[in-house]
């Protein structure tokens, strides 16, 4: 087995007193696409925020290439982050800049490349995501799917080894969403990127995932390939994969009490 | 018993959140100073063009409104002081009053208040919107420090441009006083200018500029702090913007009082 590129060890996260992540352990191997699956509010986005260092854990470690990012100095962390790309749910493009400047932003900040080389890089990255010719547009002039693709172009501007995606197909129509999925697959094959995706869209899961980690209420309840997960006996896993609604509680007494206080 | 404990509890909590804010603002100030003063020596300083952009927005674009208001204030002070001084036939001292009150007090204060309304609010709203739309997170995941990229250029631009605007307001305000004297009082042009020059000392200009430097720090710090701490969407941005203006104006006037007292007692 390959060496894990990201290791999450006993991660505990909390907002005030509410525990959101409860002793999470997760290994992500180099070159694989790992999907973190779960219902809204199960803590999957929080896990992602911790893995990329946007939030500090209460307890536990996050190792990227064997080094703990929670204990690092600012400079060391920046070196690690140069090798990581992140696609945000809202794409998070800088609205005051053109698409081209957005893609060039990390390059201009981290490298000493000449402007004509940066212009070539912008063209290459935009072509890769199918947005050739849009470099002079502002984010507000693009549709939701185009923004996501522009966000993806920016995320891969520095040719990262690891790509994190937060709900890549949320809020997109099925055709555009499928396009984004294909794009992610293409990137994985072409650049051998390690891809970590947080989502609750089952369609994407089966197209992209090498392995799936299923979360429920701050814990990982199942992890494995899609076949392994489909065979799982865990009722929560089955409920999610088969898109079954929660059983409604028919306790009238309780219902009445909850209304009347 | 319960009401007493509630009462003191709420005071205690308020005090704690207040102290928390102070500690955070101090941390932001220290961080900003690091990026302004230390980082350039380690070749990590922010790039100049961000600061120049902000200098244009804070400085150049504020010129018309600052000039207009300074001119009006010059007219007003000249008329108000002439109203009293005419009784003694001492209208020539209008020049002293206009020059001294503008340079020591009114032009730093008014310029700061105009810039708070124009740019302090803009700083809070811009940074706040970036926070809400995950742009600040995006910066951080690229390994870029939001303080270096957003707060430092705004602070530097404010520190450079507010004193410049203040000096400009000084001149335009005096011009306003001059206009009144020429139009309605029998003071000659040469006497007015002579009187103005003799009324002013270096310390007057100095005290005005010291004030404007501190006002600049207040506006940039409060705006950035409110922006970076926005929570909860568009409404949060609105609240932060309002707060940044109210708190900045309060702190500016409090600081003004402090410095006026300081200069009054030492010079």
Coordinates of C-alpha atoms in Angstrom, one line a residue:
Chain A
X1 CA 0.0 0.0 0.0
X2 CA 1.1 3.5 -0.7
X3 CA 2.1 6.0 2.0
X4 CA -0.8 8.1 3.2
X5 CA -0.4 11.7 2.1
X6 CA -2.9 13.0 4.6
X7 CA -3.4 11.4 8.0
X8 CA -6.1 12.6 10.4
X9 CA -5.5 11.3 13.9
X10 CA -8.0 11.5 16.8
X11 CA -9.3 14.8 15.5
X12 CA -11.7 16.6 17.9
X13 CA -13.4 19.8 16.9
X14 CA -16.0 21.9 18.7
X15 CA -17.9 25.1 18.3
X16 CA -18.1 26.5 21.8
X17 CA -19.3 23.5 23.8
X18 CA -20.8 21.5 21.0
X19 CA -18.6 18.8 19.7
X20 CA -18.7 18.6 15.9
X21 CA -16.0 16.1 15.2
X22 CA -15.5 13.3 17.6
X23 CA -12.1 11.5 17.4
X24 CA -11.9 11.2 13.6
X25 CA -9.2 9.0 12.1
X26 CA -8.7 9.0 8.4
X27 CA -5.9 8.1 6.0
X28 CA -5.9 9.5 2.5
X29 CA -3.4 7.9 0.1
X30 CA -1.5 9.7 -2.6
X31 CA -3.3 9.7 -6.0
X32 CA -6.6 8.5 -4.8
X33 CA -9.9 10.3 -4.8
X34 CA -11.5 10.2 -1.4
X35 CA -15.1 11.3 -1.0
X36 CA -16.3 12.4 2.4
X37 CA -20.0 11.7 2.4
X38 CA -22.7 12.6 4.9
X39 CA -25.9 14.5 5.7
X40 CA -25.9 18.2 6.1
X41 CA -24.5 19.1 9.5
X42 CA -22.6 15.9 10.1
X43 CA -19.3 17.7 10.3
X44 CA -17.9 16.9 6.9
X45 CA -17.2 20.5 5.9
X46 CA -15.7 21.1 9.3
X47 CA -13.4 18.2 8.7
X48 CA -12.3 19.7 5.4
X49 CA -11.7 23.1 7.0
X50 CA -9.4 21.4 9.6
X51 CA -7.5 19.4 6.9
X52 CA -6.7 22.6 5.1
X53 CA -5.8 24.5 8.3
X54 CA -8.6 27.0 8.3
X55 CA -9.7 25.9 11.7
X56 CA -7.7 24.8 14.7
X57 CA -8.6 21.5 16.3
X58 CA -9.4 21.1 20.0
X59 CA -7.4 17.9 20.0
X60 CA -5.7 15.5 17.7
X61 CA -3.3 15.8 14.7
X62 CA -3.5 16.4 11.0
X63 CA -0.4 15.1 9.2
X64 CA 0.3 16.2 5.6
X65 CA 3.2 14.1 4.3
X66 CA 3.9 13.1 7.9
X67 CA 4.1 16.6 9.3
X68 CA 1.6 18.0 11.7
X69 CA 0.0 21.1 10.2
X70 CA -1.6 22.1 13.5
X71 CA 1.7 22.6 15.2
X72 CA 3.6 24.3 12.3
X73 CA 5.0 27.8 12.1
X74 CA 3.4 30.2 9.6
X75 CA 6.2 29.8 7.1
X76 CA 6.1 26.0 7.1
X77 CA 2.4 26.1 6.7
X78 CA 2.6 28.3 3.7
X79 CA 5.0 25.9 2.0
X80 CA 2.5 23.0 2.6
X81 CA -0.4 25.2 1.4
X82 CA 1.4 25.9 -1.9
X83 CA 0.9 22.3 -2.7
X84 CA -2.7 22.3 -1.9
X85 CA -5.6 23.7 -3.9
X86 CA -9.1 24.3 -2.6
X87 CA -12.3 24.7 -4.5
X88 CA -14.9 26.4 -2.3
X89 CA -18.6 25.8 -2.3
X90 CA -19.3 29.3 -3.5
X91 CA -16.1 29.2 -5.6
X92 CA -14.9 32.2 -3.5
X93 CA -13.5 34.1 -6.4
X94 CA -12.1 37.5 -5.6
X95 CA -15.0 39.6 -6.9
X96 CA -13.0 42.7 -7.4
X97 CA -10.7 41.0 -9.9
X98 CA -11.1 39.6 -13.3
X99 CA -11.1 35.8 -13.8
X100 CA -7.6 36.0 -15.2
X101 CA -6.3 37.9 -12.2
X102 CA -8.0 35.4 -9.9
X103 CA -6.2 32.5 -11.5
X104 CA -2.9 34.5 -11.5
X105 CA -3.3 35.6 -7.9
X106 CA -1.4 32.7 -6.2
X107 CA 1.2 32.7 -9.0
X108 CA 1.9 36.4 -8.5
X109 CA 2.0 36.1 -4.8
X110 CA 4.2 33.0 -4.5
X111 CA 6.4 33.0 -7.6
X112 CA 8.6 35.4 -9.4
X113 CA 7.4 34.4 -12.8
X114 CA 7.4 37.0 -15.5
X115 CA 4.2 38.6 -16.5
X116 CA 4.2 37.0 -20.0
X117 CA 4.6 33.5 -18.5
X118 CA 1.8 34.2 -16.1
X119 CA -0.4 35.2 -19.0
X120 CA 0.4 31.9 -20.7
X121 CA -0.4 30.0 -17.4
X122 CA -3.7 31.8 -17.1
X123 CA -4.6 30.8 -20.7
X124 CA -3.6 27.2 -20.0
X125 CA -5.5 26.8 -16.8
X126 CA -8.6 28.4 -18.2
X127 CA -8.5 26.2 -21.3
X128 CA -8.2 23.2 -19.0
X129 CA -11.5 24.1 -17.3
X130 CA -13.2 25.1 -20.6
X131 CA -13.2 28.9 -20.0
X132 CA -10.9 30.0 -22.7
X133 CA -11.4 33.7 -23.5
X134 CA -13.1 34.5 -20.3
X135 CA -10.0 35.9 -18.6
X136 CA -11.1 39.5 -18.8
X137 CA -14.6 38.8 -17.3
X138 CA -15.5 39.7 -13.7
X139 CA -16.9 36.8 -11.5
X140 CA -20.3 38.6 -11.4
X141 CA -20.6 38.2 -15.2
X142 CA -20.3 34.4 -15.0
X143 CA -23.0 31.7 -14.3
X144 CA -22.7 29.5 -11.2
X145 CA -21.1 26.6 -13.1
X146 CA -18.6 28.9 -14.8
X147 CA -17.7 30.4 -11.5
X148 CA -17.0 26.9 -10.1
X149 CA -14.8 26.1 -13.1
X150 CA -13.0 29.4 -12.7
X151 CA -12.6 28.5 -9.0
X152 CA -11.1 25.2 -10.0
X153 CA -8.7 26.9 -12.4
X154 CA -7.5 29.1 -9.6
X155 CA -7.2 26.0 -7.2
X156 CA -4.9 24.3 -9.7
X157 CA -3.0 27.4 -10.7
X158 CA 0.0 26.3 -8.6
X159 CA -0.2 22.7 -9.8
X160 CA -1.0 21.3 -6.4
X161 CA -0.5 17.7 -5.3
X162 CA -3.7 17.7 -3.3
X163 CA -7.1 19.2 -4.3
X164 CA -9.8 19.8 -1.8
X165 CA -13.4 20.4 -3.1
X166 CA -16.2 21.5 -0.9
X167 CA -19.6 20.5 -2.5
X168 CA -18.4 20.9 -6.0
X169 CA -21.7 20.3 -7.6
X170 CA -24.0 22.0 -5.0
X171 CA -26.5 24.3 -6.6
X172 CA -25.7 23.4 -10.2
X173 CA -28.0 21.8 -12.7
X174 CA -27.3 18.1 -13.4
X175 CA -25.6 18.7 -16.7
X176 CA -23.2 21.3 -15.4
X177 CA -22.6 19.2 -12.2
X178 CA -21.7 16.2 -14.4
X179 CA -19.3 18.5 -16.3
X180 CA -17.6 19.5 -13.0
X181 CA -17.3 15.8 -12.0
X182 CA -15.7 14.9 -15.3
X183 CA -13.3 17.8 -15.0
X184 CA -12.2 16.7 -11.6
X185 CA -11.7 13.1 -12.9
X186 CA -9.7 14.6 -15.8
X187 CA -7.5 16.5 -13.4
X188 CA -6.9 13.5 -11.3
X189 CA -5.8 11.4 -14.3
X190 CA -3.8 14.1 -16.0
X191 CA -1.9 15.4 -12.9
X192 CA -2.2 12.4 -10.5
X193 CA -3.6 14.7 -7.9
X194 CA -4.9 13.5 -4.6
X195 CA -8.5 14.6 -4.5
X196 CA -10.6 15.0 -1.4
X197 CA -14.2 15.9 -2.0
X198 CA -16.9 16.7 0.5
X199 CA -20.4 16.2 -0.8
X200 CA -23.8 14.7 -0.3
X201 CA -24.6 14.2 -4.0
X202 CA -24.7 10.5 -4.7
X203 CA -24.4 10.8 -8.5
X204 CA -21.0 12.5 -8.2
X205 CA -19.9 10.0 -5.6
X206 CA -20.2 7.0 -7.9
X207 CA -18.4 8.7 -10.7
X208 CA -15.5 10.1 -8.9
X209 CA -14.8 8.1 -5.7
X210 CA -12.0 5.6 -5.3
X211 CA -12.9 5.4 -1.6
X212 CA -15.7 6.8 0.4
X213 CA -15.7 7.9 4.1
X214 CA -19.2 8.1 5.4
X215 CA -19.8 10.5 8.3
X216 CA -22.7 10.7 10.8
X217 CA -22.9 13.1 13.7
X218 CA -19.2 13.9 13.9
X219 CA -18.0 10.3 13.5
X220 CA -16.9 8.2 10.5
X221 CA -19.2 5.3 10.4
X222 CA -18.0 3.5 7.3
X223 CA -15.0 3.7 5.0
X224 CA -14.2 1.8 1.9
X225 CA -14.8 1.5 -1.9
X226 CA -18.2 2.1 -3.3
X227 CA -18.8 -1.7 -3.6
X228 CA -17.8 -2.2 0.0
X229 CA -20.2 0.6 1.1
X230 CA -23.1 -0.8 -0.9
X231 CA -22.6 -4.1 0.8
X232 CA -22.5 -2.5 4.3
X233 CA -25.0 -3.7 6.8
X234 CA -25.1 -0.4 8.7
X235 CA -28.6 0.9 8.5
X236 CA -27.4 4.6 8.4
X237 CA -25.2 3.8 5.3
X238 CA -28.0 2.0 3.6
X239 CA -30.5 4.7 4.4
X240 CA -28.2 7.3 2.8
X241 CA -27.3 5.3 -0.2
X242 CA -30.9 4.4 -0.9
X243 CA -32.2 7.9 -0.3
X244 CA -34.7 7.0 2.4
X245 CA -36.2 9.7 4.5
X246 CA -36.0 9.7 8.3
X247 CA -38.9 7.7 9.9
X248 CA -41.2 10.2 11.4
X249 CA -41.9 9.9 15.1
X250 CA -45.5 9.2 15.8
X251 CA -45.5 10.0 19.4
X252 CA -48.5 12.3 19.9
X253 CA -47.9 12.9 23.5
X254 CA -44.3 14.0 22.9
X255 CA -45.3 16.2 19.9
X256 CA -48.1 17.9 21.9
X257 CA -45.7 18.5 24.8
X258 CA -43.0 20.0 22.5
X259 CA -45.5 22.5 21.1
X260 CA -47.1 23.4 24.4
X261 CA -43.7 23.5 26.2
Chain B
X1 CA -30.8 37.2 44.6
X2 CA -31.2 35.9 41.2
X3 CA -31.8 39.3 39.7
X4 CA -28.6 40.6 41.4
X5 CA -26.5 37.7 40.1
X6 CA -28.1 38.3 36.6
X7 CA -27.3 41.9 36.8
X8 CA -23.7 41.5 37.8
X9 CA -23.4 38.5 35.5
X10 CA -24.4 40.6 32.5
X11 CA -22.0 43.4 33.4
X12 CA -19.3 40.9 33.8
X13 CA -20.0 39.2 30.5
X14 CA -20.1 42.6 28.7
X15 CA -16.8 43.6 30.3
X16 CA -15.3 40.3 29.2
X17 CA -16.4 40.6 25.6
X18 CA -15.2 44.2 25.6
X19 CA -11.7 43.1 26.9
X20 CA -11.8 40.3 24.3
X21 CA -12.3 42.9 21.5
X22 CA -9.5 45.0 22.9
X23 CA -7.1 42.0 23.0
X24 CA -8.1 41.1 19.4
X25 CA -7.6 44.7 18.1
X26 CA -4.2 44.8 19.8
X27 CA -3.3 41.5 18.1
X28 CA -4.4 42.9 14.8
X29 CA -2.4 46.0 15.4
X30 CA 0.7 44.1 16.3
X31 CA 0.3 41.8 13.3
X32 CA -0.2 44.8 11.0
X33 CA 2.9 46.5 12.4
X34 CA 4.9 43.2 11.8
X35 CA 3.9 43.2 8.1
X36 CA 4.6 47.0 7.8
X37 CA 7.8 47.2 9.6
X38 CA 9.5 43.8 10.0
X39 CA 8.4 41.8 7.0
X40 CA 9.9 44.1 4.3
X41 CA 13.4 43.4 5.8
X42 CA 12.7 39.7 5.4
X43 CA 11.7 40.3 1.8
X44 CA 8.1 39.3 2.6
X45 CA 6.5 42.7 2.5
X46 CA 3.2 43.4 0.8
X47 CA 3.5 44.5 -2.8
X48 CA 3.2 48.2 -3.3
X49 CA 0.6 48.3 -6.0
X50 CA -2.1 47.2 -3.5
X51 CA -1.2 50.2 -1.3
X52 CA -1.1 52.5 -4.3
X53 CA -4.6 51.4 -5.3
X54 CA -5.8 52.2 -1.8
X55 CA -4.0 55.5 -1.8
X56 CA -5.9 56.5 -4.9
X57 CA -9.2 55.5 -3.3
X58 CA -8.6 57.0 0.1
X59 CA -6.6 60.0 -0.9
X60 CA -7.2 61.1 -4.5
X61 CA -10.9 60.4 -4.6
X62 CA -11.5 62.2 -1.3
X63 CA -9.9 65.4 -2.5
X64 CA -13.1 67.1 -3.9
X65 CA -15.3 66.5 -0.9
X66 CA -12.5 67.3 1.6
X67 CA -11.8 70.6 -0.2
X68 CA -15.4 71.6 -0.4
X69 CA -16.1 71.0 3.3
X70 CA -12.8 72.6 4.4
X71 CA -13.7 75.7 2.3
X72 CA -17.1 75.9 3.8
X73 CA -15.7 75.5 7.3
X74 CA -13.2 78.3 6.6
X75 CA -16.1 80.5 5.5
X76 CA -18.1 79.6 8.6
X77 CA -15.4 80.2 11.1
X78 CA -14.5 83.6 9.5
X79 CA -18.1 84.8 9.7
X80 CA -18.6 83.6 13.2
X81 CA -15.4 85.1 14.5
X82 CA -16.0 88.3 12.6
X83 CA -19.4 88.6 14.2
X84 CA -17.7 88.8 17.6
X85 CA -14.5 90.6 16.7
X86 CA -16.3 93.4 14.9
X87 CA -17.5 94.7 18.3
X88 CA -13.9 95.5 19.1
X89 CA -12.9 96.6 15.7
X90 CA -10.4 93.7 15.6
X91 CA -11.5 92.0 12.5
X92 CA -7.9 91.4 11.5
X93 CA -7.8 88.7 14.1
X94 CA -10.2 86.7 12.0
X95 CA -7.1 85.5 10.2
X96 CA -5.6 84.2 13.5
X97 CA -8.8 82.4 14.5
X98 CA -9.3 80.8 11.2
X99 CA -5.7 79.6 10.8
X100 CA -5.2 78.4 14.3
X101 CA -8.5 76.7 14.8
X102 CA -8.3 75.0 11.4
X103 CA -4.8 73.8 11.6
X104 CA -4.7 72.7 15.2
X105 CA -8.2 71.3 15.4
X106 CA -10.8 71.4 12.7
X107 CA -9.1 70.2 9.6
X108 CA -7.6 67.1 11.2
X109 CA -10.9 66.3 12.8
X110 CA -13.2 67.0 9.9
X111 CA -10.9 65.3 7.4
X112 CA -10.8 62.2 9.6
X113 CA -14.6 62.2 10.0
X114 CA -15.1 62.6 6.2
X115 CA -12.6 59.8 5.5
X116 CA -14.3 57.6 8.1
X117 CA -17.6 58.0 6.4
X118 CA -16.1 57.5 2.9
X119 CA -13.3 54.9 3.5
X120 CA -13.6 53.5 7.0
X121 CA -17.0 52.2 6.1
X122 CA -15.7 51.0 2.7
X123 CA -12.9 49.1 4.4
X124 CA -15.3 47.4 6.8
X125 CA -17.8 46.6 4.0
X126 CA -15.2 45.3 1.6
X127 CA -13.4 43.1 4.0
X128 CA -16.7 42.0 5.5
X129 CA -18.1 41.0 2.2
X130 CA -14.9 39.1 1.4
X131 CA -15.3 37.3 4.7
X132 CA -18.9 36.4 4.0
X133 CA -18.2 35.1 0.5
X134 CA -15.3 32.9 1.7
X135 CA -12.7 35.1 -0.1
X136 CA -10.7 35.5 3.1
X137 CA -10.7 31.7 3.6
X138 CA -9.6 31.4 0.0
X139 CA -6.7 33.7 0.6
X140 CA -5.7 31.6 3.7
X141 CA -5.8 28.3 1.8
X142 CA -3.5 29.8 -0.8
X143 CA -1.0 30.4 2.0
X144 CA -1.6 34.2 1.8
X145 CA -2.1 36.2 5.0
X146 CA -5.3 38.3 4.8
X147 CA -3.7 40.9 7.1
X148 CA -0.8 41.3 4.7
X149 CA -3.0 41.5 1.6
X150 CA -6.0 43.4 2.9
X151 CA -5.2 45.2 6.1
X152 CA -1.7 46.4 5.5
X153 CA -2.3 48.2 2.2
X154 CA -5.3 50.0 3.7
X155 CA -3.5 50.9 6.9
X156 CA -0.4 52.2 5.0
X157 CA -2.5 54.1 2.5
X158 CA -4.5 55.7 5.3
X159 CA -1.4 56.6 7.2
X160 CA 0.1 58.4 4.2
X161 CA -3.0 60.0 2.7
X162 CA -4.9 61.3 5.8
X163 CA -2.1 63.7 6.8
X164 CA -1.9 64.8 3.2
X165 CA -5.6 65.5 3.0
X166 CA -5.3 67.3 6.3
X167 CA -2.6 69.7 5.0
X168 CA -4.8 70.3 1.9
X169 CA -7.8 71.1 4.1
X170 CA -5.6 73.5 6.1
X171 CA -4.9 75.5 3.0
X172 CA -8.3 75.4 1.5
X173 CA -9.9 76.3 4.9
X174 CA -7.6 79.4 5.2
X175 CA -8.6 80.3 1.7
X176 CA -12.2 80.3 2.8
X177 CA -11.4 82.7 5.6
X178 CA -9.5 84.8 3.2
X179 CA -12.5 84.9 0.9
X180 CA -14.8 86.3 3.6
X181 CA -12.3 88.9 4.6
X182 CA -11.9 90.0 1.1
X183 CA -15.6 90.1 0.4
X184 CA -17.1 91.6 3.5
X185 CA -14.5 92.9 5.9
X186 CA -12.1 95.7 5.3
X187 CA -8.9 93.7 5.6
X188 CA -6.4 93.8 2.8
X189 CA -5.0 90.8 1.1
X190 CA -1.4 91.4 2.2
X191 CA -2.4 92.0 5.8
X192 CA -4.5 88.9 6.0
X193 CA -1.6 86.7 4.7
X194 CA 0.9 88.4 7.0
X195 CA -1.4 88.0 10.0
X196 CA -2.0 84.3 9.2
X197 CA 1.7 83.6 8.9
X198 CA 2.5 85.4 12.1
X199 CA -0.3 83.7 14.0
X200 CA 1.0 80.2 13.1
X201 CA 3.8 78.4 14.8
X202 CA 5.4 75.1 13.7
X203 CA 3.9 73.4 16.8
X204 CA 0.4 74.2 15.4
X205 CA 1.0 72.3 12.2
X206 CA 2.8 69.6 14.1
X207 CA 0.0 69.0 16.6
X208 CA -2.5 68.8 13.7
X209 CA -0.5 66.3 11.9
X210 CA 0.2 64.1 14.9
X211 CA -3.5 64.0 15.4
X212 CA -4.2 63.0 11.8
X213 CA -1.7 60.1 12.0
X214 CA -3.5 58.7 15.0
X215 CA -6.9 59.3 13.4
X216 CA -5.6 57.3 10.4
X217 CA -4.6 54.4 12.6
X218 CA -8.0 54.4 14.3
X219 CA -10.0 54.5 11.0
X220 CA -7.9 51.7 9.4
X221 CA -7.8 49.5 12.4
X222 CA -11.5 49.7 13.4
X223 CA -12.6 49.3 9.8
X224 CA -10.4 46.2 9.2
X225 CA -11.3 44.7 12.6
X226 CA -15.0 45.1 12.1
X227 CA -14.7 43.7 8.5
X228 CA -12.7 40.7 9.6
X229 CA -15.1 39.8 12.3
X230 CA -18.3 39.9 10.3
X231 CA -20.6 37.1 11.0
X232 CA -23.9 36.1 9.3
X233 CA -24.2 37.3 5.8
X234 CA -25.4 40.6 4.4
X235 CA -26.9 41.8 7.6
X236 CA -23.6 41.2 9.4
X237 CA -21.8 43.3 6.8
X238 CA -24.3 46.1 7.4
X239 CA -23.9 46.0 11.1
X240 CA -20.1 45.9 10.9
X241 CA -20.1 48.9 8.6
X242 CA -22.3 50.9 10.9
X243 CA -20.3 49.9 13.9
X244 CA -17.0 50.8 12.2
X245 CA -18.2 54.4 11.5
X246 CA -19.7 54.9 15.0
X247 CA -16.8 53.5 16.9
X248 CA -14.2 55.3 14.7
X249 CA -15.9 58.7 15.1
X250 CA -16.2 58.1 18.9
X251 CA -12.5 57.1 19.2
X252 CA -11.4 60.0 16.9
X253 CA -13.1 62.5 19.1
X254 CA -11.8 60.9 22.3
X255 CA -8.3 60.8 20.8
X256 CA -8.7 64.4 19.7
X257 CA -9.6 65.4 23.3
X258 CA -6.5 63.5 24.6
X259 CA -4.1 65.1 22.2
X260 CA -5.6 68.6 22.5
X261 CA -5.1 68.3 26.3
X262 CA -1.6 67.0 25.8
X263 CA -0.5 69.8 23.5
X264 CA -2.3 72.4 25.6
X265 CA -0.5 71.4 28.7
X266 CA 3.0 70.8 27.1
X267 CA 3.3 73.5 24.5

